[in-house]
Amino acid sequence: MKNPRRVLATTLALSSLAAGLTVPSAFAAPAEPGTAGIGDKVWPELGNGGYDVVDQKLAFTFNDKLTSYTASTTLSARATQGLSRFDLDLLGPEVTAVRVNGLRASWKATPQGELVITPERALRKNAPFTVKVDVRSNVPGVTDPKLVFPPGLIHYGDWIQAINQPSGARRMLAISDHPAQKAPATITITAPARLNSIANGKLLKTTRTRTTATRVFREDRRIATELLQIGVGPFTVVQAPGPHGMDLRYAVPTAQLAAIKPQLKSFDQSIRFMEQRLGRFPGVRAGSYIAPVGGELETQGLTLMPADHMTKEGFEQNGVDGVVLHEVSHEWFGNSVSPKTWSDLWLNEGHAVFYEDVWTAARGRQSQSESMRHSYVERGNQLLANGPIAKPDPARWPGDSAPIRPYGDAAYEGGALTLFALQQKVGAKVFNRIERAWVRDHANSVASTEDFIATASKVAHQDLGPFLRSWLYGTKLPAMPGHPDWKAAA
């Protein structure tokens, strides 16, 4: 029997041609609004439905005093449904223009952080499209260099930097602000000529005028918006060869260059240490933006570090070499393999704490077993104050703490304890094979807790689901394998 829908479509098409009309295909997907988020339980307002981001071009122009800027976002995307309208994430900056496929589009910014865009023509399913959004904004200034809240761009004297975890990128410009929608990025920074600038990726070109300098950077790897870095300041860029020819670059405050330069070797050492355990570094460049404001952050290929910690005194007083290792480990866990949802954050931070402890033990300080015993015995179930390790409860980050959810003890120490428990159960050799398979099979992508359980089970040739889920979704920590004498603190 012939398909009656196809017969009807053919009849309509022939009738329309005779009448000089055009009728859409009977099988064309209807155009509907894309969802305001992608369904993340921790951050339901972040990310956007109805399309996939393929590439992103981000451009910033700062005024002479760095107190304000204009910016533009140009996203290349593919519609995953017919779209009558769609959203970007934006909270704070003022929109000055929006275009879709080069045509002016109507838009509405909501107080909840959504930029709702209605193109002049609906977008067909699977069709590629571009959206360009221009904004302007002041840069939030801080007077205390340790104050880095709320996330987004920070202005401190002659310095600009970005602290975007977990939702700061939308405070800079219009974007799809969720790790699951990461994409390669070209970042252009125009700033006063007296200052330097830096961003993720390779420096492609520099253009100067009498008063400004414009630098264009390209990150070819997919990058989550929480890992974007925009740096401006009185710094010197130091370059050095790294393992197997990779590029290492460091933006160091010029006034502290002599004091900080000897400690830069810790990045090379950390990369080599991690490569011994996980295989080759997942990119082609690494290094650090060393600035006077804020703490440490794993911005992709350009780890953010506070200048006072990178001096000899800072290293000796604060154990900063372990912190550097922690942030470098994120190049594998979080940057290359990014969380599919924010509930999967433990895969980033738990791994970073785990390998920081391995590094500390290798340096003859505290053994990893002792570090894990301390977390388990001294803190134990207190680590779960914000919910289970892989099921954080956003309601448990009240008031001023809400913008940093799900960052908390469960993801860090709880995640590390889960990995240590897995190592105890399957043995160090099998655990290492699991880790290598994880970062290899999901490189430059996103992955979930269930993906990790599947990888671990496959490599270990046993169903590790019940064991791992008891750690990741329980309201109390299970018994630690190999350590029956450990009792978790209530």
Short mmCIF file of C-alpha atoms in Angstrom, two decimals:
data_model
loop_
_atom_site.label_atom_id
_atom_site.label_comp_id
_atom_site.label_asym_id
_atom_site.label_seq_id
_atom_site.Cartn_x
_atom_site.Cartn_y
_atom_site.Cartn_z
CA MET A 1 0.00 0.00 0.00
CA LYS A 2 1.27 3.48 -0.85
CA ASN A 3 1.93 5.91 1.97
CA PRO A 4 -1.29 8.02 2.06
CA ARG A 5 0.60 11.03 3.54
CA ARG A 6 3.03 11.02 0.62
CA VAL A 7 0.16 10.80 -1.87
CA LEU A 8 -1.53 13.75 -0.15
CA ALA A 9 1.70 15.79 -0.14
CA THR A 10 2.24 15.13 -3.86
CA THR A 11 -1.34 16.11 -4.68
CA LEU A 12 -1.04 19.35 -2.69
CA ALA A 13 2.26 20.22 -4.34
CA LEU A 14 0.90 19.67 -7.87
CA SER A 15 -2.23 21.70 -7.09
CA SER A 16 -0.13 24.51 -5.64
CA LEU A 17 2.19 24.64 -8.64
CA ALA A 18 -0.86 24.97 -10.90
CA ALA A 19 -2.06 27.86 -8.73
CA GLY A 20 1.39 29.53 -8.63
CA LEU A 21 1.76 28.93 -4.85
CA THR A 22 4.47 27.31 -2.68
CA VAL A 23 3.47 24.86 0.03
CA PRO A 24 5.99 23.65 2.64
CA SER A 25 6.80 19.97 2.63
CA ALA A 26 4.32 17.85 4.55
CA PHE A 27 7.29 16.42 6.45
CA ALA A 28 8.93 19.74 7.49
CA ALA A 29 9.26 20.06 11.27
CA PRO A 30 7.02 22.81 12.66
CA ALA A 31 8.76 25.88 14.04
CA GLU A 32 8.39 26.17 17.82
CA PRO A 33 10.17 28.13 20.58
CA GLY A 34 13.38 26.59 21.88
CA THR A 35 13.44 25.90 25.62
CA ALA A 36 14.99 28.44 27.99
CA GLY A 37 17.36 25.81 29.43
CA ILE A 38 18.63 22.33 28.69
CA GLY A 39 17.09 20.66 31.73
CA ASP A 40 19.96 20.92 34.22
CA LYS A 41 18.59 20.23 37.72
CA VAL A 42 21.18 22.40 39.46
CA TRP A 43 21.10 25.32 36.99
CA PRO A 44 17.78 25.02 35.09
CA GLU A 45 18.18 28.52 33.62
CA LEU A 46 21.56 27.84 31.97
CA GLY A 47 22.10 26.51 28.48
CA ASN A 48 19.46 26.69 25.78
CA GLY A 49 17.29 24.23 23.90
CA GLY A 50 16.62 23.90 20.19
CA TYR A 51 20.14 24.22 18.83
CA ASP A 52 23.75 23.11 19.21
CA VAL A 53 26.59 25.63 19.28
CA VAL A 54 29.24 24.81 16.66
CA ASP A 55 31.62 27.77 17.03
CA GLN A 56 31.80 31.04 18.92
CA LYS A 57 33.43 34.40 18.22
CA LEU A 58 33.67 36.70 21.22
CA ALA A 59 34.99 40.26 21.01
CA PHE A 60 35.62 42.79 23.80
CA THR A 61 36.59 46.47 23.60
CA PHE A 62 37.51 48.15 26.89
CA ASN A 63 37.63 51.86 27.59
CA ASP A 64 40.88 53.51 28.66
CA LYS A 65 40.19 53.12 32.40
CA LEU A 66 38.87 49.54 32.01
CA THR A 67 35.65 50.55 33.74
CA SER A 68 33.35 49.77 30.81
CA TYR A 69 33.32 47.79 27.59
CA THR A 70 31.37 46.84 24.52
CA ALA A 71 31.24 43.23 23.38
CA SER A 72 29.81 41.08 20.64
CA THR A 73 28.97 37.41 20.45
CA THR A 74 28.73 35.63 17.10
CA LEU A 75 27.60 32.05 17.50
CA SER A 76 27.52 29.55 14.66
CA ALA A 77 24.91 26.94 15.48
CA ARG A 78 22.70 24.18 14.08
CA ALA A 79 18.99 24.06 14.82
CA THR A 80 17.94 20.73 16.35
CA GLN A 81 14.29 21.59 15.77
CA GLY A 82 12.28 24.10 13.81
CA LEU A 83 12.77 27.35 15.74
CA SER A 84 10.32 30.22 15.84
CA ARG A 85 12.44 31.78 18.58
CA PHE A 86 15.35 30.78 20.81
CA ASP A 87 17.27 31.94 23.88
CA LEU A 88 20.79 32.92 24.84
CA ASP A 89 21.97 33.41 28.41
CA LEU A 90 22.58 37.04 29.44
CA LEU A 91 22.44 38.68 32.86
CA GLY A 92 23.41 42.32 33.28
CA PRO A 93 24.89 43.78 30.06
CA GLU A 94 22.65 45.98 27.92
CA VAL A 95 21.80 44.68 24.44
CA THR A 96 22.32 47.14 21.58
CA ALA A 97 21.70 44.95 18.51
CA VAL A 98 20.74 41.40 17.52
CA ARG A 99 21.02 39.79 14.09
CA VAL A 100 20.19 36.27 12.94
CA ASN A 101 21.73 35.23 9.62
CA GLY A 102 22.60 38.88 9.04
CA LEU A 103 19.02 40.11 9.46
CA ARG A 104 17.82 42.25 12.35
CA ALA A 105 15.92 40.20 14.92
CA SER A 106 13.62 41.21 17.73
CA TRP A 107 14.63 40.38 21.28
CA LYS A 108 13.65 40.63 24.91
CA ALA A 109 15.97 40.43 27.94
CA THR A 110 14.41 38.95 31.09
CA PRO A 111 15.43 39.55 34.73
CA GLN A 112 16.04 35.80 35.02
CA GLY A 113 18.98 35.98 32.63
CA GLU A 114 17.38 34.96 29.34
CA LEU A 115 17.75 36.81 26.04
CA VAL A 116 14.75 35.70 23.98
CA ILE A 117 15.42 36.17 20.25
CA THR A 118 12.80 36.04 17.51
CA PRO A 119 14.37 35.87 14.03
CA GLU A 120 12.70 37.53 11.07
CA ARG A 121 12.37 34.10 9.50
CA ALA A 122 11.83 30.86 11.38
CA LEU A 123 14.78 28.46 11.37
CA ARG A 124 14.34 25.00 9.86
CA LYS A 125 15.39 21.86 11.69
CA ASN A 126 19.06 20.91 11.01
CA ALA A 127 19.68 24.28 9.34
CA PRO A 128 22.95 26.06 10.19
CA PHE A 129 22.55 29.65 11.38
CA THR A 130 24.47 32.49 12.98
CA VAL A 131 23.36 34.86 15.71
CA LYS A 132 25.23 38.06 16.57
CA VAL A 133 24.49 40.00 19.75
CA ASP A 134 26.11 43.33 20.66
CA VAL A 135 26.16 44.50 24.28
CA ARG A 136 27.67 47.19 26.48
CA SER A 137 28.32 47.16 30.20
CA ASN A 138 30.31 48.52 33.08
CA VAL A 139 32.95 46.24 34.60
CA PRO A 140 32.32 45.43 38.28
CA GLY A 141 35.20 46.84 40.30
CA VAL A 142 36.70 45.35 43.44
CA THR A 143 38.89 47.05 46.02
CA ASP A 144 39.83 43.89 47.90
CA PRO A 145 42.00 41.63 45.68
CA LYS A 146 40.59 38.55 47.46
CA LEU A 147 37.00 39.48 46.60
CA VAL A 148 35.88 37.69 43.43
CA PHE A 149 32.11 37.68 43.76
CA PRO A 150 29.79 37.63 41.89
CA PRO A 151 31.34 35.72 38.96
CA GLY A 152 32.04 37.37 35.62
CA LEU A 153 34.48 40.10 34.62
CA ILE A 154 36.45 41.70 37.44
CA HIS A 155 38.14 45.13 37.35
CA TYR A 156 40.93 45.87 39.81
CA GLY A 157 43.14 48.88 39.09
CA ASP A 158 44.79 48.26 35.72
CA TRP A 159 43.66 44.64 35.63
CA ILE A 160 40.79 42.75 34.04
CA GLN A 161 40.12 39.05 34.51
CA ALA A 162 37.24 36.62 34.19
CA ILE A 163 36.02 34.29 36.92
CA ASN A 164 33.15 32.42 35.28
CA GLN A 165 32.48 29.32 37.37
CA PRO A 166 29.75 28.32 37.28
CA SER A 167 27.61 31.00 35.61
CA GLY A 168 29.74 34.09 35.04
CA ALA A 169 30.05 34.05 31.25
CA ARG A 170 26.45 35.23 30.85
CA ARG A 171 27.40 38.26 32.97
CA MET A 172 30.00 39.26 30.35
CA LEU A 173 28.05 38.86 27.11
CA ALA A 174 25.28 36.83 25.47
CA ILE A 175 26.23 33.15 25.34
CA SER A 176 24.96 29.61 25.79
CA ASP A 177 26.34 29.27 29.30
CA HIS A 178 26.49 25.55 30.04
CA PRO A 179 29.40 23.07 29.72
CA ALA A 180 27.27 20.71 27.62
CA GLN A 181 27.19 23.34 24.84
CA LYS A 182 30.93 23.95 24.67
CA ALA A 183 32.48 24.83 21.31
CA PRO A 184 35.75 26.21 19.85
CA ALA A 185 36.21 29.95 20.35
CA THR A 186 37.90 32.96 18.77
CA ILE A 187 38.42 35.71 21.34
CA THR A 188 39.31 39.28 20.37
CA ILE A 189 40.40 41.83 22.99
CA THR A 190 40.86 45.54 22.30
CA ALA A 191 42.37 47.36 25.25
CA PRO A 192 44.54 50.41 26.02
CA ALA A 193 47.89 50.19 24.24
CA ARG A 194 49.77 50.65 27.52
CA LEU A 195 48.50 47.26 28.73
CA ASN A 196 48.84 43.68 27.58
CA SER A 197 45.98 41.24 26.99
CA ILE A 198 45.56 37.48 26.92
CA ALA A 199 42.86 34.85 26.45
CA ASN A 200 42.44 31.11 25.93
CA GLY A 201 44.06 29.72 22.82
CA LYS A 202 46.82 30.74 20.44
CA LEU A 203 47.61 34.39 19.69
CA LEU A 204 46.85 34.79 15.98
CA LYS A 205 47.55 38.47 15.41
CA THR A 206 48.05 41.86 17.05
CA THR A 207 46.89 45.17 15.59
CA ARG A 208 47.88 48.50 17.11
CA THR A 209 46.69 52.07 16.89
CA ARG A 210 48.07 55.07 18.72
CA THR A 211 45.89 54.34 21.76
CA THR A 212 44.80 50.71 21.54
CA ALA A 213 46.05 47.20 20.91
CA THR A 214 43.81 44.45 19.53
CA ARG A 215 44.79 40.81 19.98
CA VAL A 216 42.99 37.83 18.48
CA PHE A 217 43.21 34.40 20.11
CA ARG A 218 41.90 31.07 18.87
CA GLU A 219 41.06 28.01 21.00
CA ASP A 220 40.52 25.15 18.55
CA ARG A 221 39.49 22.71 21.25
CA ARG A 222 35.91 22.86 22.41
CA ILE A 223 35.75 25.05 25.50
CA ALA A 224 33.07 25.37 28.15
CA THR A 225 31.98 28.94 28.80
CA GLU A 226 32.87 28.60 32.49
CA LEU A 227 36.50 28.18 31.38
CA LEU A 228 36.79 31.36 29.28
CA GLN A 229 39.50 33.79 30.34
CA ILE A 230 39.73 37.47 29.40
CA GLY A 231 42.87 39.10 30.79
CA VAL A 232 44.13 42.67 30.57
CA GLY A 233 46.89 44.19 32.64
CA PRO A 234 50.50 45.34 33.06
CA PHE A 235 52.00 41.89 32.55
CA THR A 236 54.76 40.28 30.52
CA VAL A 237 54.13 37.08 28.56
CA VAL A 238 56.85 34.50 29.20
CA GLN A 239 57.01 31.57 26.79
CA ALA A 240 58.82 28.27 27.24
CA PRO A 241 58.87 24.84 25.57
CA GLY A 242 56.93 22.13 27.34
CA PRO A 243 56.78 18.34 27.09
CA HIS A 244 56.90 16.95 23.51
CA GLY A 245 57.06 20.42 22.00
CA MET A 246 53.87 21.88 23.49
CA ASP A 247 53.73 25.62 24.15
CA LEU A 248 53.86 26.95 27.69
CA ARG A 249 53.04 30.63 28.22
CA TYR A 250 52.69 32.68 31.34
CA ALA A 251 51.24 36.17 31.78
CA VAL A 252 53.22 37.46 34.77
CA PRO A 253 52.86 40.87 36.46
CA THR A 254 55.85 42.79 35.10
CA ALA A 255 56.60 44.29 38.51
CA GLN A 256 56.89 40.77 40.03
CA LEU A 257 58.48 38.97 37.10
CA ALA A 258 61.80 38.25 38.83
CA ALA A 259 60.08 36.97 41.99
CA ILE A 260 57.61 34.70 40.19
CA LYS A 261 59.58 33.35 37.24
CA PRO A 262 61.45 30.59 39.18
CA GLN A 263 58.15 29.01 40.26
CA LEU A 264 56.79 28.73 36.72
CA LYS A 265 58.56 25.40 36.28
CA SER A 266 55.89 23.86 38.52
CA PHE A 267 53.49 23.84 35.56
CA ASP A 268 55.91 21.82 33.42
CA GLN A 269 56.49 19.46 36.35
CA SER A 270 52.77 19.03 36.94
CA ILE A 271 52.09 18.24 33.27
CA ARG A 272 54.81 15.59 33.23
CA PHE A 273 53.52 14.10 36.49
CA MET A 274 50.00 13.80 35.14
CA GLU A 275 51.13 12.46 31.78
CA GLN A 276 52.87 9.57 33.57
CA ARG A 277 49.48 8.56 34.97
CA LEU A 278 47.02 9.50 32.25
CA GLY A 279 48.85 9.76 28.97
CA ARG A 280 49.52 12.73 26.76
CA PHE A 281 48.29 16.20 27.68
CA PRO A 282 44.91 16.76 25.96
CA GLY A 283 45.91 20.03 24.25
CA VAL A 284 48.88 21.74 22.65
CA ARG A 285 49.39 24.66 25.05
CA ALA A 286 49.18 25.38 28.74
CA GLY A 287 50.37 27.94 31.25
CA SER A 288 48.95 30.56 33.53
CA TYR A 289 47.47 34.02 33.83
CA ILE A 290 48.97 35.29 37.08
CA ALA A 291 46.97 38.24 38.35
CA PRO A 292 46.58 40.14 41.64
CA VAL A 293 42.89 39.33 42.10
CA GLY A 294 41.13 36.23 43.36
CA GLY A 295 42.03 32.59 43.70
CA GLU A 296 42.97 29.67 41.49
CA LEU A 297 40.88 28.64 38.48
CA GLU A 298 41.39 26.08 35.70
CA THR A 299 40.58 28.37 32.76
CA GLN A 300 41.40 26.14 29.79
CA GLY A 301 45.05 26.23 28.73
CA LEU A 302 45.60 29.33 30.90
CA THR A 303 45.26 28.52 34.60
CA LEU A 304 44.40 31.55 36.71
CA MET A 305 46.71 31.94 39.71
CA PRO A 306 47.00 34.76 42.29
CA ALA A 307 50.31 36.60 42.09
CA ASP A 308 51.06 36.56 45.81
CA HIS A 309 50.84 32.75 45.83
CA MET A 310 53.31 32.39 42.97
CA THR A 311 56.25 34.01 44.79
CA LYS A 312 58.82 31.87 46.60
CA GLU A 313 57.26 32.83 49.92
CA GLY A 314 53.79 31.97 48.65
CA PHE A 315 54.94 28.54 47.51
CA GLU A 316 56.59 27.78 50.83
CA GLN A 317 53.78 29.08 53.02
CA ASN A 318 50.78 27.76 51.12
CA GLY A 319 51.89 24.54 49.40
CA VAL A 320 51.11 26.13 46.04
CA ASP A 321 52.88 23.44 44.03
CA GLY A 322 50.02 21.10 44.99
CA VAL A 323 47.49 23.74 43.96
CA VAL A 324 49.19 24.06 40.57
CA LEU A 325 48.96 20.29 40.15
CA HIS A 326 45.29 20.43 41.12
CA GLU A 327 44.53 23.02 38.45
CA VAL A 328 46.66 21.31 35.79
CA SER A 329 44.82 18.03 36.40
CA HIS A 330 41.65 19.85 35.33
CA GLU A 331 43.02 19.97 31.79
CA TRP A 332 42.04 16.29 31.70
CA PHE A 333 39.14 16.39 34.15
CA GLY A 334 36.79 19.27 33.43
CA ASN A 335 38.45 20.97 30.48
CA SER A 336 38.87 18.06 28.06
CA VAL A 337 36.22 15.81 29.61
CA SER A 338 33.59 18.32 30.72
CA PRO A 339 30.55 17.54 32.88
CA LYS A 340 27.37 16.80 30.96
CA THR A 341 25.36 18.35 33.80
CA TRP A 342 26.36 20.35 36.85
CA SER A 343 25.49 17.34 39.02
CA ASP A 344 28.54 15.68 37.45
CA LEU A 345 30.92 18.29 38.93
CA TRP A 346 32.51 15.67 41.20
CA LEU A 347 34.18 14.24 38.08
CA ASN A 348 36.09 17.53 37.82
CA GLU A 349 36.85 18.40 41.40
CA GLY A 350 37.03 14.93 42.90
CA HIS A 351 39.70 13.96 40.41
CA ALA A 352 41.65 17.18 41.01
CA VAL A 353 41.70 16.59 44.78
CA PHE A 354 42.58 12.92 44.26
CA TYR A 355 45.64 13.70 42.11
CA GLU A 356 46.68 16.61 44.30
CA ASP A 357 46.92 14.08 47.14
CA VAL A 358 48.90 11.72 44.90
CA TRP A 359 51.30 14.58 44.13
CA THR A 360 51.64 15.49 47.83
CA ALA A 361 52.44 11.88 48.71
CA ALA A 362 55.00 11.65 45.90
CA ARG A 363 56.73 14.69 47.39
CA GLY A 364 57.20 12.82 50.68
CA ARG A 365 54.64 14.83 52.62
CA GLN A 366 51.35 13.26 53.67
CA SER A 367 50.42 9.86 52.21
CA GLN A 368 47.26 9.67 50.12
CA SER A 369 45.80 7.13 52.55
CA GLU A 370 46.29 9.56 55.42
CA SER A 371 44.69 12.41 53.46
CA MET A 372 41.70 10.24 52.65
CA ARG A 373 41.45 8.97 56.22
CA HIS A 374 41.33 12.55 57.45
CA SER A 375 38.48 13.44 55.09
CA TYR A 376 36.56 10.28 55.93
CA VAL A 377 37.09 10.13 59.69
CA GLU A 378 37.29 13.80 60.60
CA ARG A 379 34.58 15.14 58.27
CA GLY A 380 32.73 12.12 56.88
CA ASN A 381 29.02 12.69 56.36
CA GLN A 382 29.43 16.40 57.02
CA LEU A 383 30.72 16.54 53.44
CA LEU A 384 27.19 15.79 52.27
CA ALA A 385 25.61 18.90 53.78
CA ASN A 386 24.62 20.11 50.30
CA GLY A 387 23.32 16.74 49.13
CA PRO A 388 24.80 13.49 47.76
CA ILE A 389 28.06 13.65 45.82
CA ALA A 390 26.45 13.26 42.39
CA LYS A 391 23.04 14.68 43.32
CA PRO A 392 23.58 18.13 44.83
CA ASP A 393 20.47 19.92 46.05
CA PRO A 394 20.45 23.53 44.78
CA ALA A 395 18.17 24.53 47.66
CA ARG A 396 21.06 23.85 50.03
CA TRP A 397 23.02 26.81 48.64
CA PRO A 398 20.87 29.56 50.16
CA GLY A 399 21.13 33.32 49.71
CA ASP A 400 24.55 34.67 48.75
CA SER A 401 25.95 31.17 48.21
CA ALA A 402 23.42 30.28 45.49
CA PRO A 403 25.52 31.66 42.57
CA ILE A 404 28.32 29.15 43.30
CA ARG A 405 26.22 26.00 43.44
CA PRO A 406 27.15 23.09 43.13
CA TYR A 407 30.69 23.91 44.30
CA GLY A 408 31.00 22.38 47.76
CA ASP A 409 32.66 19.73 49.88
CA ALA A 410 30.74 16.82 48.33
CA ALA A 411 32.18 17.47 44.87
CA TYR A 412 35.73 17.98 46.14
CA GLU A 413 36.50 15.75 49.12
CA GLY A 414 33.48 13.50 48.57
CA GLY A 415 34.44 12.95 44.94
CA ALA A 416 38.03 12.18 45.91
CA LEU A 417 36.86 9.68 48.54
CA THR A 418 34.72 7.94 45.91
CA LEU A 419 37.72 7.59 43.60
CA PHE A 420 39.91 6.34 46.44
CA ALA A 421 37.23 3.79 47.36
CA LEU A 422 37.14 2.63 43.73
CA GLN A 423 40.92 2.28 43.72
CA GLN A 424 40.74 0.26 46.93
CA LYS A 425 38.10 -2.04 45.44
CA VAL A 426 39.64 -2.77 42.03
CA GLY A 427 43.34 -2.25 42.79
CA ALA A 428 45.75 0.44 41.63
CA LYS A 429 46.53 -1.12 38.22
CA VAL A 430 42.90 -1.54 37.17
CA PHE A 431 42.06 1.90 38.55
CA ASN A 432 44.76 3.45 36.40
CA ARG A 433 43.39 1.67 33.33
CA ILE A 434 39.93 3.05 34.14
CA GLU A 435 41.32 6.58 34.40
CA ARG A 436 43.22 6.34 31.12
CA ALA A 437 40.16 4.95 29.34
CA TRP A 438 37.98 7.72 30.75
CA VAL A 439 40.12 10.62 29.54
CA ARG A 440 40.83 8.91 26.20
CA ASP A 441 37.30 7.86 25.29
CA HIS A 442 35.68 11.17 26.25
CA ALA A 443 38.41 13.61 25.22
CA ASN A 444 37.24 17.03 23.99
CA SER A 445 33.67 16.12 24.87
CA VAL A 446 31.17 15.97 27.73
CA ALA A 447 30.35 12.97 29.88
CA SER A 448 28.18 12.05 32.85
CA THR A 449 28.37 10.12 36.09
CA GLU A 450 26.64 7.19 34.43
CA ASP A 451 29.23 7.32 31.64
CA PHE A 452 31.97 7.01 34.26
CA ILE A 453 30.24 4.05 35.88
CA ALA A 454 29.97 2.38 32.47
CA THR A 455 33.66 2.98 31.69
CA ALA A 456 34.77 1.69 35.09
CA SER A 457 32.61 -1.45 34.78
CA LYS A 458 33.83 -2.17 31.26
CA VAL A 459 37.52 -1.82 32.10
CA ALA A 460 37.26 -3.75 35.40
CA HIS A 461 35.16 -6.52 33.80
CA GLN A 462 32.63 -6.29 36.63
CA ASP A 463 29.45 -4.37 37.35
CA LEU A 464 30.60 -1.48 39.51
CA GLY A 465 27.26 0.31 39.30
CA PRO A 466 25.88 -0.68 42.72
CA PHE A 467 29.21 0.07 44.41
CA LEU A 468 29.74 3.47 42.83
CA ARG A 469 26.11 4.56 43.14
CA SER A 470 26.18 3.78 46.88
CA TRP A 471 28.94 6.38 47.16
CA LEU A 472 27.61 8.91 44.68
CA TYR A 473 23.91 8.97 45.53
CA GLY A 474 23.80 7.93 49.18
CA THR A 475 22.99 10.26 52.05
CA LYS A 476 25.76 8.67 54.12
CA LEU A 477 29.25 7.54 53.14
CA PRO A 478 29.59 3.74 52.76
CA ALA A 479 32.32 1.75 54.47
CA MET A 480 35.75 2.33 52.96
CA PRO A 481 37.12 -0.83 51.30
CA GLY A 482 40.35 -2.03 52.90
CA HIS A 483 39.87 0.16 55.96
CA PRO A 484 37.26 -1.44 58.24
CA ASP A 485 38.62 0.58 61.17
CA TRP A 486 37.67 3.91 59.56
CA LYS A 487 34.42 5.32 60.92
CA ALA A 488 32.85 8.23 59.06
CA ALA A 489 32.14 11.28 61.20
CA ALA A 490 28.42 11.92 61.66
#
